[in-house]
Amino acid sequence: MADPTSELQSVEDALSALLEGVVPVASEPLACTAAAGRVLADEVAARLDVPAFDNSAMDGYALRAADAGQWLKVSQRIAAGSQAAPLEVGTCARIFTGSELPAGADCVVMQERVERDGDRARMPDDIPTGDNVRRRGRDVSTGAKLLAAGTRLEAAALGQLAGQGITEIKVRRRPRIALLSTGDEIIDPGEPLAPGQIYNSNRPMLRRLIERFGGEVVMAKRVADDFDTTCQLLSEAAEQADVVITTGGVSVGEEDHVKAALEKLGQLDLWRLAMRPGKPLALGRLPNANGEARLVGLPGNPVSSFVGAWIYLRPLLGALLGCPALSKLPRLRVSADFTTHTKARRHYMRVDLRFLPEGIVASAFADQNSAVLSSCVTANALAVIPAHSSVTPGDLIDCLWLTEA
């Protein structure tokens, strides 16, 4: 592990320190109707074949392929939801999309290709066996893996569970998050602003990101610029949460107490990173009755907190949920349409990706200052600009696509 007192550790060292020893949280049963966005704790095996029987892929006529090109008697009508009788030799069956294929039939002809005359129908020539038939078990076979543990339950996965008649599954409980905002100058919206005070923009921003990453905020408090108070609230938060997130108080000012309180109460794993924005970022552990809670001390500047949440909180919550899809942001190689240069720190620039016929183009927000939250409102990616490098329009760069899964 990197020395936490040394200067400017790498983002990779920070992630390694943050995720070391993390194990998924416990599971809980949950009705599938309430499971949207949750993460499966266990693998789910299929209970049924899907489709459950051979069925027609369209409205038309079921027949034996060997009878192609002939006039055939229409011996039965098979609607969706009804049971088909075996197909009489030398006949066809009127059939509708999703209806059971009658025993003896091996293909379906769409109705537009069939000439009908009373109770007879002329079939076109050269109909291949299996045409327009959805075979039993084509999608899923009984006993096969339906969904892997760690799957985030979105629309298609919920549909698969419903298609198996499953009404309850085991999911990871939501990681519990304590969110502490430090600083005497920070007040909540709705309170009157006094000279020198600002409204707390970090709390609602981080709460929403935490929800998107699968966690729940169980404690949200403001922390005065006082060492003893900081220690007290950190201890209280550690007992309630799996992860304690602080904003502000991790730099070197006289009123920055989070780092010192963490060193007194628990363990500082890493501090001060070679990244921009977000150099003053503390990572550590706080003891509690269950062992320990992780602490992520984000900078007070809102852009730094926003970027830090995507880079650090998302993979941490992914590890706590056992959800591989949250471990890394998708990385895209795109073309820059801006100019920039970096010094000793890697720069995470807020950009908007445009998907054009000629390729993906990244446009950077004009003001990349860490206090300019408007740079994050329309951003859908972070451009990763290495230290000591320059970018000019047309250069290929790496971007991290901001997505919760």
Coordinates of C-alpha atoms in Angstrom, one line a residue:
M1 CA 0.0 0.0 0.0
A2 CA 1.2 3.5 -0.8
D3 CA 2.5 5.7 2.1
P4 CA -0.5 7.9 3.0
T5 CA 1.7 10.7 4.2
S6 CA 3.7 11.0 0.9
E7 CA 2.8 13.6 -1.7
L8 CA 0.5 13.1 -4.7
Q9 CA -0.5 9.4 -4.9
S10 CA -1.9 8.0 -8.2
V11 CA -5.6 7.4 -8.8
E12 CA -4.7 3.7 -9.2
D13 CA -3.1 3.6 -5.8
A14 CA -6.2 5.3 -4.3
L15 CA -8.6 2.8 -5.9
S16 CA -6.4 -0.1 -4.7
A17 CA -6.4 1.2 -1.1
L18 CA -10.1 2.0 -1.2
L19 CA -11.1 -1.5 -2.4
E20 CA -8.7 -3.6 -0.4
G21 CA -10.6 -6.1 1.7
V22 CA -14.0 -5.0 0.6
V23 CA -16.6 -7.8 0.7
P24 CA -20.2 -7.6 -0.5
V25 CA -23.0 -6.6 2.0
A26 CA -25.6 -9.1 3.1
S27 CA -28.5 -10.2 1.0
E28 CA -32.2 -9.9 1.6
P29 CA -35.4 -11.3 -0.1
L30 CA -37.3 -8.9 -2.2
A31 CA -40.5 -9.0 -4.3
C32 CA -39.6 -8.8 -8.0
T33 CA -42.1 -5.9 -8.4
A34 CA -39.9 -3.8 -6.1
A35 CA -36.5 -5.0 -7.4
A36 CA -35.8 -2.6 -10.2
G37 CA -32.2 -1.3 -10.0
R38 CA -31.3 -3.8 -7.3
V39 CA -28.4 -6.3 -7.5
L40 CA -28.9 -10.0 -7.5
A41 CA -27.1 -11.8 -4.6
D42 CA -27.3 -15.3 -6.1
E43 CA -27.4 -16.9 -9.5
V44 CA -30.9 -17.6 -10.8
A45 CA -31.5 -20.8 -12.8
A46 CA -34.3 -21.1 -15.3
R47 CA -37.4 -23.1 -14.0
L48 CA -39.1 -23.2 -17.4
D49 CA -38.2 -23.5 -21.1
V50 CA -38.8 -20.3 -22.9
P51 CA -40.7 -20.6 -25.2
A52 CA -42.5 -23.3 -23.3
F53 CA -43.6 -25.0 -26.6
D54 CA -42.9 -24.7 -30.3
N55 CA -44.9 -21.7 -31.5
S56 CA -45.6 -19.5 -34.5
A57 CA -43.5 -16.4 -35.1
M58 CA -46.3 -14.8 -37.2
D59 CA -49.9 -15.0 -38.3
G60 CA -50.2 -17.5 -41.1
Y61 CA -50.7 -21.3 -41.7
A62 CA -48.9 -24.2 -40.1
L63 CA -48.2 -27.2 -42.3
R64 CA -45.7 -29.9 -43.2
A65 CA -42.9 -28.5 -45.4
A66 CA -43.4 -31.6 -47.7
D67 CA -46.8 -30.2 -48.6
A68 CA -45.5 -27.0 -50.1
G69 CA -47.0 -25.9 -53.4
Q70 CA -50.3 -27.7 -52.8
W71 CA -53.9 -26.8 -52.0
L72 CA -54.6 -28.0 -48.5
K73 CA -57.7 -28.2 -46.4
V74 CA -57.7 -25.8 -43.3
S75 CA -58.4 -28.4 -40.7
Q76 CA -58.3 -26.2 -37.5
R77 CA -57.8 -22.7 -36.2
I78 CA -55.3 -22.1 -33.5
A79 CA -55.5 -18.9 -31.5
A80 CA -52.9 -17.8 -29.0
G81 CA -53.6 -19.4 -25.6
S82 CA -55.4 -22.4 -27.0
Q83 CA -54.2 -26.0 -27.2
A84 CA -53.5 -27.3 -30.7
A85 CA -54.7 -30.7 -31.9
P86 CA -52.3 -32.9 -34.0
L87 CA -52.3 -31.8 -37.6
E88 CA -54.2 -34.1 -39.9
V89 CA -52.2 -35.5 -42.8
G90 CA -52.5 -33.4 -46.0
T91 CA -54.0 -30.4 -44.2
C92 CA -52.9 -27.1 -42.8
A93 CA -53.9 -25.0 -39.7
R94 CA -54.8 -21.4 -39.5
I95 CA -52.4 -20.1 -36.8
F96 CA -51.6 -16.8 -35.1
T97 CA -48.4 -15.3 -33.6
G98 CA -47.4 -17.0 -30.4
S99 CA -49.8 -19.9 -30.8
E100 CA -48.8 -23.5 -30.2
L101 CA -47.5 -25.3 -33.3
P102 CA -49.6 -28.5 -33.8
A103 CA -47.9 -31.8 -33.6
G104 CA -47.0 -32.9 -37.2
A105 CA -46.5 -29.4 -38.5
D106 CA -42.9 -28.3 -39.1
C107 CA -43.2 -24.8 -40.6
V108 CA -45.4 -21.7 -40.8
V109 CA -46.2 -19.6 -43.9
M110 CA -47.1 -16.0 -43.5
Q111 CA -50.7 -15.3 -44.4
E112 CA -49.7 -12.8 -47.2
R113 CA -48.2 -15.6 -49.2
V114 CA -51.2 -17.9 -49.1
E115 CA -54.1 -18.0 -51.5
R116 CA -57.4 -18.8 -49.7
D117 CA -60.5 -20.3 -51.2
G118 CA -63.2 -21.3 -48.6
D119 CA -61.8 -24.0 -46.4
R120 CA -58.8 -24.6 -48.7
A121 CA -55.5 -22.7 -48.9
R122 CA -52.8 -22.9 -51.6
M123 CA -49.3 -23.0 -50.1
P124 CA -46.3 -21.4 -51.9
D125 CA -43.5 -23.5 -53.3
D126 CA -40.2 -24.3 -51.5
I127 CA -41.0 -23.7 -47.9
P128 CA -38.1 -24.7 -45.7
T129 CA -38.6 -26.9 -42.6
G130 CA -38.6 -24.8 -39.4
D131 CA -39.6 -21.6 -41.2
N132 CA -41.2 -19.0 -38.9
V133 CA -41.2 -21.5 -36.0
R134 CA -39.9 -20.5 -32.6
R135 CA -38.6 -23.8 -31.0
R136 CA -39.2 -24.7 -27.4
G137 CA -36.3 -23.6 -25.2
R138 CA -34.8 -21.4 -27.9
D139 CA -34.3 -18.5 -25.5
V140 CA -33.8 -20.3 -22.2
S141 CA -33.7 -24.0 -21.3
T142 CA -34.8 -25.4 -17.9
G143 CA -31.9 -25.5 -15.5
A144 CA -29.7 -23.1 -17.5
K145 CA -28.3 -20.0 -15.9
L146 CA -30.9 -17.3 -16.3
L147 CA -29.1 -14.4 -14.5
A148 CA -25.7 -14.3 -12.9
A149 CA -25.1 -13.1 -9.3
G150 CA -24.1 -9.4 -9.4
T151 CA -26.6 -8.6 -12.2
R152 CA -28.3 -5.2 -11.8
L153 CA -32.0 -5.8 -12.4
E154 CA -33.1 -3.5 -15.2
A155 CA -35.9 -3.9 -17.7
A156 CA -34.8 -7.0 -19.6
A157 CA -33.7 -8.9 -16.5
L158 CA -37.0 -8.1 -14.7
G159 CA -38.8 -9.4 -17.8
Q160 CA -36.8 -12.7 -17.7
L161 CA -37.7 -13.2 -14.1
A162 CA -41.4 -12.6 -14.8
G163 CA -41.2 -15.0 -17.8
Q164 CA -40.2 -17.7 -15.3
G165 CA -43.0 -16.9 -13.0
I166 CA -40.5 -15.8 -10.3
T167 CA -42.0 -13.4 -7.8
E168 CA -39.3 -13.1 -5.2
I169 CA -35.5 -13.1 -5.4
K170 CA -32.5 -12.4 -3.2
V171 CA -30.7 -9.1 -3.7
R172 CA -27.9 -7.3 -2.0
R173 CA -29.2 -4.8 0.6
R174 CA -28.4 -1.3 -0.3
P175 CA -25.0 -0.1 1.1
R176 CA -25.7 2.4 3.9
I177 CA -24.0 5.8 3.4
A178 CA -23.5 8.6 5.9
L179 CA -23.0 11.9 4.3
L180 CA -21.3 14.6 6.4
S181 CA -20.9 18.2 5.1
T182 CA -18.1 20.1 6.9
G183 CA -17.7 23.9 7.2
D184 CA -19.3 26.7 9.2
E185 CA -19.9 28.5 6.0
I186 CA -22.2 25.7 4.6
I187 CA -26.0 26.0 5.2
D188 CA -29.0 24.2 3.9
P189 CA -31.2 25.6 1.2
G190 CA -34.2 27.3 2.7
E191 CA -32.2 29.0 5.5
P192 CA -31.3 32.7 5.2
L193 CA -27.8 33.4 3.9
A194 CA -25.6 35.4 6.2
P195 CA -22.4 37.2 5.0
G196 CA -19.8 34.6 4.1
Q197 CA -22.2 31.7 3.9
I198 CA -23.1 29.5 0.9
Y199 CA -25.7 26.9 0.3
N200 CA -24.8 23.2 0.4
S201 CA -24.8 22.0 -3.2
N202 CA -22.8 18.9 -2.5
R203 CA -25.3 17.0 -0.4
P204 CA -28.2 16.8 -2.9
M205 CA -25.7 16.1 -5.7
L206 CA -24.0 13.3 -3.9
R207 CA -27.2 11.9 -2.6
R208 CA -28.5 11.5 -6.1
L209 CA -25.2 9.9 -7.3
I210 CA -25.2 7.5 -4.3
E211 CA -28.8 6.4 -5.3
R212 CA -27.7 5.9 -8.9
F213 CA -24.8 3.7 -7.7
G214 CA -27.1 1.6 -5.6
G215 CA -26.6 3.0 -2.1
E216 CA -28.9 4.7 0.4
V217 CA -28.1 7.7 2.6
V218 CA -29.0 6.8 6.2
M219 CA -27.4 9.9 7.8
A220 CA -26.9 13.4 6.5
K221 CA -25.5 16.1 8.8
R222 CA -23.5 19.3 8.8
V223 CA -20.3 19.3 10.8
A224 CA -19.0 22.4 12.4
D225 CA -15.4 23.4 12.0
D226 CA -14.4 21.9 15.4
F227 CA -12.1 18.9 16.0
D228 CA -14.1 17.3 18.8
T229 CA -17.4 17.7 17.0
T230 CA -15.8 16.2 13.9
C231 CA -14.6 13.2 15.9
Q232 CA -18.0 12.7 17.5
L233 CA -19.9 12.8 14.3
L234 CA -17.4 10.5 12.5
S235 CA -17.8 7.9 15.2
E236 CA -21.6 8.2 15.1
A237 CA -21.6 7.9 11.3
A238 CA -19.3 4.8 11.4
E239 CA -21.8 3.0 13.6
Q240 CA -24.7 3.6 11.2
A241 CA -23.1 3.2 7.8
D242 CA -20.9 1.0 5.6
V243 CA -19.4 4.1 4.0
V244 CA -18.8 7.5 5.6
I245 CA -18.5 10.3 3.0
T246 CA -17.3 13.8 4.0
T247 CA -17.1 16.9 1.9
G248 CA -14.5 19.5 2.8
G249 CA -12.1 19.4 5.7
V250 CA -9.5 17.2 4.1
S251 CA -6.9 19.9 3.1
V252 CA -4.3 21.5 5.3
G253 CA -6.1 24.6 6.6
E254 CA -6.5 25.3 10.3
E255 CA -10.2 24.5 10.1
D256 CA -9.8 21.3 8.1
H257 CA -10.3 18.6 10.8
V258 CA -11.4 15.4 8.9
K259 CA -7.9 14.1 8.2
A260 CA -6.8 14.6 11.8
A261 CA -9.9 13.1 13.2
L262 CA -9.6 10.0 10.9
E263 CA -6.0 9.5 12.0
K264 CA -7.1 9.7 15.7
L265 CA -10.1 7.4 15.4
G266 CA -9.1 5.0 12.7
Q267 CA -6.7 4.5 9.8
L268 CA -5.7 6.9 7.0
D269 CA -4.9 4.8 3.9
L270 CA -4.2 7.5 1.4
W271 CA -4.2 11.3 1.1
R272 CA -3.5 13.9 -1.6
L273 CA -3.8 12.6 -5.2
A274 CA -2.1 13.4 -8.5
M275 CA -5.4 14.4 -10.1
R276 CA -7.3 17.5 -11.0
P277 CA -9.8 18.3 -9.7
G278 CA -9.7 16.5 -6.4
K279 CA -6.1 16.6 -5.1
P280 CA -7.1 16.8 -1.4
L281 CA -9.0 13.5 -1.0
A282 CA -8.7 11.3 2.1
L283 CA -9.3 7.5 2.1
G284 CA -9.4 5.5 5.3
R285 CA -11.3 3.3 7.7
L286 CA -13.2 3.9 10.9
P287 CA -13.8 1.2 13.5
N288 CA -17.4 0.2 14.4
A289 CA -19.3 -2.6 16.1
N290 CA -19.3 -4.7 12.9
G291 CA -15.6 -4.2 12.1
E292 CA -15.1 -1.0 10.1
A293 CA -16.6 1.5 7.9
R294 CA -14.8 2.9 4.9
L295 CA -14.3 6.7 4.8
V296 CA -14.1 8.7 1.6
G297 CA -13.2 12.3 2.3
L298 CA -14.0 14.4 -0.8
P299 CA -12.9 18.0 -1.3
G300 CA -15.4 20.7 -0.7
N301 CA -15.4 22.1 -4.2
P302 CA -18.5 20.7 -5.9
V303 CA -16.8 19.7 -9.1
S304 CA -14.1 17.8 -7.1
S305 CA -16.8 16.0 -5.2
F306 CA -18.7 15.2 -8.5
V307 CA -15.6 13.8 -10.2
G308 CA -14.5 12.0 -7.0
A309 CA -17.9 10.3 -6.7
W310 CA -17.7 8.8 -10.2
I311 CA -14.0 7.8 -9.8
Y312 CA -14.2 6.4 -6.2
L313 CA -17.7 6.0 -4.9
R314 CA -19.1 4.1 -7.9
P315 CA -16.5 1.3 -7.8
L316 CA -16.7 1.1 -4.0
L317 CA -20.4 0.7 -4.0
G318 CA -20.0 -1.8 -6.9
A319 CA -17.7 -3.9 -4.7
L320 CA -20.1 -3.7 -1.7
L321 CA -22.9 -4.8 -4.0
G322 CA -20.9 -7.5 -5.8
C323 CA -21.8 -5.8 -9.1
P324 CA -19.0 -6.1 -11.7
A325 CA -20.8 -3.6 -14.0
L326 CA -20.1 -0.8 -11.5
S327 CA -16.4 -1.6 -11.1
K328 CA -15.2 0.5 -14.0
L329 CA -16.6 3.3 -16.1
P330 CA -16.8 2.5 -19.8
R331 CA -13.7 3.9 -21.6
L332 CA -14.1 5.3 -25.1
R333 CA -11.5 6.5 -27.5
V334 CA -12.7 9.7 -29.1
S335 CA -11.6 12.8 -31.0
A336 CA -11.0 16.0 -29.0
D337 CA -12.3 19.3 -30.4
F338 CA -10.5 21.4 -27.8
T339 CA -7.0 22.5 -26.7
T340 CA -5.5 21.9 -23.3
H341 CA -2.2 21.0 -21.5
T342 CA -1.5 19.5 -18.1
K343 CA 1.3 19.8 -15.6
A344 CA 2.1 17.4 -12.8
R345 CA -1.5 16.0 -12.3
R346 CA -3.8 13.9 -14.4
H347 CA -6.8 16.1 -15.5
Y348 CA -10.4 14.8 -15.6
M349 CA -12.1 17.3 -17.8
R350 CA -15.9 17.6 -18.1
V351 CA -16.9 16.9 -21.7
D352 CA -19.9 16.3 -23.8
L353 CA -19.7 13.4 -26.2
R354 CA -21.3 13.8 -29.6
F355 CA -21.9 10.7 -31.6
L356 CA -21.5 11.8 -35.2
P357 CA -21.3 9.8 -38.4
E358 CA -17.6 10.4 -38.6
G359 CA -17.0 9.2 -35.0
I360 CA -17.3 10.3 -31.4
V361 CA -16.2 13.9 -30.7
A362 CA -15.6 15.3 -27.2
S363 CA -16.4 19.0 -26.5
A364 CA -15.0 20.5 -23.3
F365 CA -16.8 22.9 -21.1
A366 CA -15.0 26.3 -21.4
D367 CA -14.4 26.8 -17.6
Q368 CA -12.9 23.7 -16.0
N369 CA -12.4 25.3 -12.5
S370 CA -13.3 23.0 -9.6
A371 CA -15.8 25.4 -8.2
V372 CA -17.8 25.7 -11.5
L373 CA -20.6 23.1 -11.0
S374 CA -22.3 24.2 -14.3
S375 CA -19.5 22.3 -16.1
C376 CA -21.0 19.0 -14.8
V377 CA -24.6 19.7 -15.7
T378 CA -24.4 18.7 -19.3
A379 CA -21.3 16.6 -19.1
N380 CA -21.8 12.9 -20.0
A381 CA -18.1 11.9 -19.8
L382 CA -14.8 12.7 -18.2
A383 CA -11.8 13.2 -20.6
V384 CA -8.7 11.7 -19.0
I385 CA -5.7 13.9 -19.9
P386 CA -2.4 12.4 -18.6
A387 CA 0.0 14.5 -16.7
H388 CA 2.6 16.5 -18.7
S389 CA 0.7 16.3 -21.9
S390 CA -1.0 18.5 -24.5
V391 CA -4.2 18.1 -26.5
T392 CA -5.1 19.9 -29.8
P393 CA -8.3 19.5 -31.9
G394 CA -8.4 16.2 -33.7
D395 CA -6.2 14.3 -31.2
L396 CA -7.5 11.0 -29.9
I397 CA -8.1 10.9 -26.2
D398 CA -9.6 8.5 -23.6
C399 CA -13.0 9.4 -22.0
L400 CA -14.9 7.8 -19.2
W401 CA -18.6 7.6 -20.0
L402 CA -20.7 8.6 -17.0
T403 CA -23.2 5.8 -16.7
E404 CA -24.5 4.1 -13.5
A405 CA -24.2 0.6 -15.0

